[in-house]
Short mmCIF file of C-alpha atoms in Angstrom, two decimals:
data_model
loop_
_atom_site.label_atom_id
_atom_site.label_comp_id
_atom_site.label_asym_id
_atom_site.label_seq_id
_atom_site.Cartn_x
_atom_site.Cartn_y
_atom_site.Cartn_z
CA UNK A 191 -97.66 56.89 99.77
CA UNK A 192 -96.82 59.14 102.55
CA UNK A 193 -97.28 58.36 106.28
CA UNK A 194 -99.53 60.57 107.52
CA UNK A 195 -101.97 59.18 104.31
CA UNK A 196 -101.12 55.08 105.57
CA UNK A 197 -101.86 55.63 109.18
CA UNK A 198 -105.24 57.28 108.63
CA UNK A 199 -105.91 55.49 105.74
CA UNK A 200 -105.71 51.49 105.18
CA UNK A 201 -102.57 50.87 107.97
CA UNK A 202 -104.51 52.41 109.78
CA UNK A 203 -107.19 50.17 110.03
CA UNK A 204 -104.64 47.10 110.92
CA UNK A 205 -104.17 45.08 114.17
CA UNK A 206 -106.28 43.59 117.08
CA UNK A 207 -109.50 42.92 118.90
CA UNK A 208 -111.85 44.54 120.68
CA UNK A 209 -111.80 44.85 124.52
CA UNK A 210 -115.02 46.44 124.85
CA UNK A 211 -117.08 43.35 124.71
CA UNK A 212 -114.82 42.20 127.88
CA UNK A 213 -116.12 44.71 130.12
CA UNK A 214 -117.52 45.08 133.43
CA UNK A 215 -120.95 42.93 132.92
CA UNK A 216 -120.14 41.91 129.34
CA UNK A 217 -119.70 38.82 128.42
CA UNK A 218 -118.54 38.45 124.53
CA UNK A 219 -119.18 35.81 122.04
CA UNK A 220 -118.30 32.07 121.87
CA UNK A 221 -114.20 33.14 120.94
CA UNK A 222 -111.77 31.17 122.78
CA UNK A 223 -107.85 31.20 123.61
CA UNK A 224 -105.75 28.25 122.17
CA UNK A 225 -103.19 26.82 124.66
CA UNK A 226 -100.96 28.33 122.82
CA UNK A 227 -100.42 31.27 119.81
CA UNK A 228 -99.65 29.14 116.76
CA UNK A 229 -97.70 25.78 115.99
CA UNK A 230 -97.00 22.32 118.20
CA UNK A 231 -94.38 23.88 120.01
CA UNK A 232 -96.27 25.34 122.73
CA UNK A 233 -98.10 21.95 123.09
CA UNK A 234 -94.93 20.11 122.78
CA UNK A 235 -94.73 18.76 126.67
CA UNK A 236 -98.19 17.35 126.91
CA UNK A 237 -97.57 15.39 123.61
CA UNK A 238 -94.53 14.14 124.96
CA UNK A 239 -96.40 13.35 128.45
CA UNK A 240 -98.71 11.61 126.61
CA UNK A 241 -96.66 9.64 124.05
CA UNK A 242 -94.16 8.45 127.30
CA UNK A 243 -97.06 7.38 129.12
CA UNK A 244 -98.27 5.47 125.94
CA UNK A 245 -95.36 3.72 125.98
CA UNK A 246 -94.89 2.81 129.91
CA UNK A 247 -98.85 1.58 129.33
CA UNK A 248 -97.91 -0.62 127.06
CA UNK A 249 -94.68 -1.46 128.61
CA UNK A 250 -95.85 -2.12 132.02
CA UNK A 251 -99.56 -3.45 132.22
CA UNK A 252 -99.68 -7.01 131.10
CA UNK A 253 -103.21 -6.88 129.69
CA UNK A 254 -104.30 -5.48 126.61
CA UNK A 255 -107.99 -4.91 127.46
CA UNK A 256 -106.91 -3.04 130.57
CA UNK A 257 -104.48 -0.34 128.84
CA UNK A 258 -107.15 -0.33 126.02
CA UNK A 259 -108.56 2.40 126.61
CA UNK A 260 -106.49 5.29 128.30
CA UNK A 261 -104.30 4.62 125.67
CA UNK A 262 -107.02 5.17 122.91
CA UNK A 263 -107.47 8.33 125.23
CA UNK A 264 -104.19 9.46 125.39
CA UNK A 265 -103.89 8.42 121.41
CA UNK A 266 -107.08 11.08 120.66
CA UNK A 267 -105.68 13.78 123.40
CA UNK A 268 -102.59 13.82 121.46
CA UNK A 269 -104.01 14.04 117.93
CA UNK A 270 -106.07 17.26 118.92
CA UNK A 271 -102.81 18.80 120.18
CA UNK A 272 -100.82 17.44 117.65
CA UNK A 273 -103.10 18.18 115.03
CA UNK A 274 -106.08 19.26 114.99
CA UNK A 275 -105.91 22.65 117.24
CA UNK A 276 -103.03 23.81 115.21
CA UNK A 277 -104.69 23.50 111.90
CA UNK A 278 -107.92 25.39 113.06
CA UNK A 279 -105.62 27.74 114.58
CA UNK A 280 -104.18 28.51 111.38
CA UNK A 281 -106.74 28.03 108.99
CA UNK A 282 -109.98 28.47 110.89
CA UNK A 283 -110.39 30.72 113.96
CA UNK A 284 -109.32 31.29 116.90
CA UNK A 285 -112.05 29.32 118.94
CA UNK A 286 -111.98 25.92 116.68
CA UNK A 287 -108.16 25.72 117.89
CA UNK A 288 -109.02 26.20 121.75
CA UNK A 289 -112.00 24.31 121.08
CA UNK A 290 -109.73 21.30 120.31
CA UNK A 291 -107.29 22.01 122.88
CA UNK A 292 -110.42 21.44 125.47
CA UNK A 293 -111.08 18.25 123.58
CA UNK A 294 -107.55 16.99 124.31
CA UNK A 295 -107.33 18.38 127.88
CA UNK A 296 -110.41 16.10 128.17
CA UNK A 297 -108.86 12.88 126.97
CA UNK A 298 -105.91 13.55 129.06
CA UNK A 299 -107.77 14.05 132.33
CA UNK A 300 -109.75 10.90 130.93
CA UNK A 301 -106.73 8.99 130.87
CA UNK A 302 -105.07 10.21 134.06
CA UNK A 303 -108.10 8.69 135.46
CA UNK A 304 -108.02 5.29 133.81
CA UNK A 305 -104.37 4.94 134.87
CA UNK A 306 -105.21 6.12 138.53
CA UNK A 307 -107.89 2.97 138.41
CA UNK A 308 -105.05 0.65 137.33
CA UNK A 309 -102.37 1.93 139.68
CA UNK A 310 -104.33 1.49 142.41
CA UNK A 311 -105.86 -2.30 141.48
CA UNK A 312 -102.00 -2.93 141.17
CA UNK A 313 -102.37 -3.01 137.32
CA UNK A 314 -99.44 -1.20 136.67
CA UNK A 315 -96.20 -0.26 138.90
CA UNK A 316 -95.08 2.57 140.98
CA UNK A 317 -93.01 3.86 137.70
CA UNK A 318 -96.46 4.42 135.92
CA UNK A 319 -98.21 6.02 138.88
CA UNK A 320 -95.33 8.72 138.42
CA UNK A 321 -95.88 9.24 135.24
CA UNK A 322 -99.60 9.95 135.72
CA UNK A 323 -98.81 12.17 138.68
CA UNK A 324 -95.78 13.95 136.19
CA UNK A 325 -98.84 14.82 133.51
CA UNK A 326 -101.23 16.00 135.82
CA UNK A 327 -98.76 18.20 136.76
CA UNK A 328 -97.76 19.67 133.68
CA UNK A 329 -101.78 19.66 132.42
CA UNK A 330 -101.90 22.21 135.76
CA UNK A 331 -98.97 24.06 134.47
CA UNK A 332 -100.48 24.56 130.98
CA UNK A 333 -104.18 25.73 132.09
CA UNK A 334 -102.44 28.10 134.87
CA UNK A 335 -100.07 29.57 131.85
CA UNK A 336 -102.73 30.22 129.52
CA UNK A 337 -105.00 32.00 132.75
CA UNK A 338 -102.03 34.18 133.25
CA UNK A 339 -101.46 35.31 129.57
CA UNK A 340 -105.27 36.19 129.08
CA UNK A 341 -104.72 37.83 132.48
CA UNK A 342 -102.10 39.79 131.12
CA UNK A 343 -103.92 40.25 127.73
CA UNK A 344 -106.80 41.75 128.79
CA UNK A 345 -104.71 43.56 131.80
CA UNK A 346 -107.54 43.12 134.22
CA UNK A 347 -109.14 40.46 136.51
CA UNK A 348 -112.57 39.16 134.65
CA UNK A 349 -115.73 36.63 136.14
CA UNK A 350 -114.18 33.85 134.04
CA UNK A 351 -111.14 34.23 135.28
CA UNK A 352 -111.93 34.23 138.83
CA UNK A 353 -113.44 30.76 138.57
CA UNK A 354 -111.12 29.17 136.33
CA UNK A 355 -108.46 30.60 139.22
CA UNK A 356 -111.06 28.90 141.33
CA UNK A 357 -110.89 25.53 139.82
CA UNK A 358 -106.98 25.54 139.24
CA UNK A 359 -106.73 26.11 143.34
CA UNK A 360 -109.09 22.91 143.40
CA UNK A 361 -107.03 20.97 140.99
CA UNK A 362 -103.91 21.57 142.86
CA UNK A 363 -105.85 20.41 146.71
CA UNK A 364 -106.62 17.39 144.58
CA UNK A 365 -103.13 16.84 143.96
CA UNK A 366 -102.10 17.11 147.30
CA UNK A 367 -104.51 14.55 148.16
CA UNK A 368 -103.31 12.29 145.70
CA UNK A 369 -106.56 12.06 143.59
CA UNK A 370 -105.01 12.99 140.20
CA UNK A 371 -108.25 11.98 138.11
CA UNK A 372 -109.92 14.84 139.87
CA UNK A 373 -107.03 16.82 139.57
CA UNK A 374 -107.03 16.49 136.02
CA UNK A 375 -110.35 17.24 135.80
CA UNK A 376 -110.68 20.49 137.33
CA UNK A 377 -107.62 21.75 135.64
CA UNK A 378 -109.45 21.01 132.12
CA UNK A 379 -112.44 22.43 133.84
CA UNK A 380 -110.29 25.52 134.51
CA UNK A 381 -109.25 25.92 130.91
CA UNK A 382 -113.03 25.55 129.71
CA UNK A 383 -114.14 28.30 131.89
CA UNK A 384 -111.38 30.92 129.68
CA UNK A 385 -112.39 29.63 126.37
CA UNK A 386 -114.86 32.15 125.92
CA UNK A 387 -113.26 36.34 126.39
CA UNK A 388 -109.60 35.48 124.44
CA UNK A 389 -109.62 36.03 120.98
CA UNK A 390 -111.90 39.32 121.56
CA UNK A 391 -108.38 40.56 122.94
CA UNK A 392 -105.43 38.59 121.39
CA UNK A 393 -104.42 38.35 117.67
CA UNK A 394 -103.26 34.94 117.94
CA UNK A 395 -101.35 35.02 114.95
CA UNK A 396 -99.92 37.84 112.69
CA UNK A 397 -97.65 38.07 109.85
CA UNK A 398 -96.13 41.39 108.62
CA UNK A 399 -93.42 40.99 105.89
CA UNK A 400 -91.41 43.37 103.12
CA UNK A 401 -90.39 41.58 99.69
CA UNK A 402 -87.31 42.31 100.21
CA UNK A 403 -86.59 44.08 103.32
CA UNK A 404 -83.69 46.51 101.31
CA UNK A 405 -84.94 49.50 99.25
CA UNK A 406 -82.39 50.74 96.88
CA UNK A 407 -82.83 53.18 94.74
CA UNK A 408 -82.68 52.12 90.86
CA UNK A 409 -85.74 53.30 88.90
CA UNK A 410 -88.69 51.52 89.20
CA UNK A 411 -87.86 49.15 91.96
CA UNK A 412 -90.04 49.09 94.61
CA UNK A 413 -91.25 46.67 97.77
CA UNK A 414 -94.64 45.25 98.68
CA UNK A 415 -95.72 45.79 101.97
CA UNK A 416 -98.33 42.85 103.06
CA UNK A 417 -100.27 42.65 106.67
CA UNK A 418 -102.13 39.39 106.87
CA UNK A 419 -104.06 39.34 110.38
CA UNK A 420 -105.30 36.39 111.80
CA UNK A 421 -108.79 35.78 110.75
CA UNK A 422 -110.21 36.01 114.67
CA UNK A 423 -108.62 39.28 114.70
CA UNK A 424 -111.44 42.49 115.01
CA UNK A 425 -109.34 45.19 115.40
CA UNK A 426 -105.60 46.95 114.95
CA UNK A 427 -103.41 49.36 115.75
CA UNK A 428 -99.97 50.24 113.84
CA UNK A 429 -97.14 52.07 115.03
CA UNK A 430 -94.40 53.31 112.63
CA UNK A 431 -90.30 53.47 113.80
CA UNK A 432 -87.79 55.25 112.10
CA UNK A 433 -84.33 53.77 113.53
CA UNK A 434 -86.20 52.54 116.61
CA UNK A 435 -88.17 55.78 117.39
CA UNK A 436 -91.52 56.44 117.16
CA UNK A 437 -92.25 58.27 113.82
CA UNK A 438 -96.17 57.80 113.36
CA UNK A 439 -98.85 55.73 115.11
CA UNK A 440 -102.43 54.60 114.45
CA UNK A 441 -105.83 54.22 115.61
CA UNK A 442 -107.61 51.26 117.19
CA UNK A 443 -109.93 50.31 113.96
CA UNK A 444 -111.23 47.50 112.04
CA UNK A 445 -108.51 45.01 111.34
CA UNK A 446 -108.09 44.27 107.90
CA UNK A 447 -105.31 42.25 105.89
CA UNK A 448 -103.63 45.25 103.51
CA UNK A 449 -100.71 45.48 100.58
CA UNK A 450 -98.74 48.39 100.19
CA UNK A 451 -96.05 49.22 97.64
CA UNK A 452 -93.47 51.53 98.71
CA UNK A 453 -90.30 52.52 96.68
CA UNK A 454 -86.89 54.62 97.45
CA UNK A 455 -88.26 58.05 96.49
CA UNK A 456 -91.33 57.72 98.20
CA UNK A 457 -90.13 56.74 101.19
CA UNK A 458 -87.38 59.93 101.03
CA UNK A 459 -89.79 62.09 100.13
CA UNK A 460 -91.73 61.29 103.55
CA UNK A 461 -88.75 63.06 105.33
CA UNK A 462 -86.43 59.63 105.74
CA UNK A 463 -82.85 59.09 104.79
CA UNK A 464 -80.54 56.71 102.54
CA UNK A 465 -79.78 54.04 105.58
CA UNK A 466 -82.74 54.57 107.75
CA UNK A 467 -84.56 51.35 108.92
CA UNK A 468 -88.28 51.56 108.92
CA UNK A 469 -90.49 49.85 111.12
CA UNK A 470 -94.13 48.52 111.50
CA UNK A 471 -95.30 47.26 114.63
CA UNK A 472 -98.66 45.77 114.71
CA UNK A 473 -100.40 45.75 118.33
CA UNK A 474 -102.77 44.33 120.19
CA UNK A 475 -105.67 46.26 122.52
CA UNK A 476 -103.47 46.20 125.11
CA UNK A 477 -100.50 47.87 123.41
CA UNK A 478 -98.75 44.68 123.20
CA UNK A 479 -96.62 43.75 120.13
CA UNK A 480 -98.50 41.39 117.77
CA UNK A 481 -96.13 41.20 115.05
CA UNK A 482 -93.41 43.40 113.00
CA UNK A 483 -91.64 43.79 109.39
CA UNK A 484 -88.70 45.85 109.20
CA UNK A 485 -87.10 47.36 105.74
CA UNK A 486 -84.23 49.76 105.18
CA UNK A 487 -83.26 52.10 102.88
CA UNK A 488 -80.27 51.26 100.76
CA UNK A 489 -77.08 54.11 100.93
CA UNK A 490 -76.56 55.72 97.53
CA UNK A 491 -74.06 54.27 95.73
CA UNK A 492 -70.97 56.44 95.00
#
């Protein structure tokens, strides 16, 4: 298969989403941005904000019926990050994982505002009051991240944007004042308010892979090639490097998850040499890298 056939052919047609439904006046469909691109990872510090806070709850406030229920809060918040968003992320689309990321924020702020309630009846000491303040913080941190990478995704300043910016400046007064509830709140408000334009311009998730990633050149060996998109993905662009420069590059066209083979004499007869390193790049809208595979040609053997 020769290059200039792949780019205008089925590589072609591989990589991201579509930014004209995000323009001036447009408002797209019911997509969403997950906290995060794939995995716990990204979620990792609100789980562990509210597993420690678990734990000081039921460390510090004598009464079972009183910790009762931001800890059943803080138990569900952490199962949607733990669990739930990932696993739509992967296996669903791109707006059942934010979907369930909301659904946690909302447990969190929940609970920040049940422990507020006991901190200030004296329920529970100074130690769990810092706690509370230390997640609201980080709850913030997270819905101000995610702003700024759909900010920098879509590489210009949209409605929703604007008022989740809006709400995040409100959260952060409320923190000042002390009134981390509210805080809380308006930061998950803030997220809520993004859900909507992300996936139209980020492939969230984006595998690219050679089987193996060395071409030699005995008779009949050859190498799959294998784009798998993630399923919220619309559209894609593909760039081709040989050795790190640019050799060929794509279109903006329906995304679509391809296999290629490509073999030693093939690949020599599209103009490269024993040694050279080929890459694909698979990019988003915005010319940002979504994902890559890299395979290289094997030297002859003497």
């Amino acid at each position: 298969m020769r290059f200039g056939g792949m780019l205008s052919g089925r590589v072609g047609r591989v990589a991201v989403a579509s930014a004209i439904l995000l323009g001036p006046g447009v408002v797209g469909s019911a997509f969403a941005v997950p906290i995060c691109g794939t995995g716990t990872d990204c979620r990792s510090t609100l789980i562990a904000d509210g597993q420690g806070m678990v734990a000081a709850l039921e460390a510090n406030v004598a009464e079972e019926r009183d910790r009762r229920a931001p800890i059943q809060d803080l138990n569900e918040g952490i199962r949607r990050f733990q669990e739930e968003a990932p696993a739509k992320e992967a296996i669903t689309y791109c707006a059942g994982a934010a979907k369930e990321d909301d659904r946690g924020l909302k447990k969190f702020a929940r609970a920040v505002k049940g422990i507020e309630k006991l901190t200030s009846r004296g329920l529970a000491p100074a130690s769990v009051a810092a706690l509370n303040a230390a997640m609201t913080t980080d709850i913030i941190t997270t819905v101000t991240a995610n702003v700024d990478e759909l900010e920098a995704l879509l590489g210009s300043v949209t409605a929703q944007m604007v008022t989740s910016r809006s709400r995040i400046a409100k959260a952060n007064e409320y923190f000042a004042l002390g009134k981390l509830g509210k805080a809380a709140d308006q930061a998950q408000r803030g997220y809520d308010v993004v859900r909507d334009p992300g996936c139209e311009v980020s492939m969230r998730s984006c595998t690219a892979t050679f089987t193996p990633d060395l071409i030699d050149s005995d008779v009949d060996n050859s190498t799959d090639f294998e784009f798998v998109p993630s399923p919220e993905a619309a559209s894609c662009k593909t760039e081709v490097l040989r050795n790190g420069t640019l050799l060929a590059a794509g279109d903006l066209t329906p995304c679509e998850a391809t296999t290629d083979t490509f073999d030693w004499d093939s690949l020599i007869a599209d103009g490269l040499d024993p040694g050279d390193t080929v890459t694909f790049r698979y990019l988003r809208s915005n010319d940002t890298l979504a994902c890559s595979a890299t395979l290289t040609l094997a030297p002859v053997e003497p």
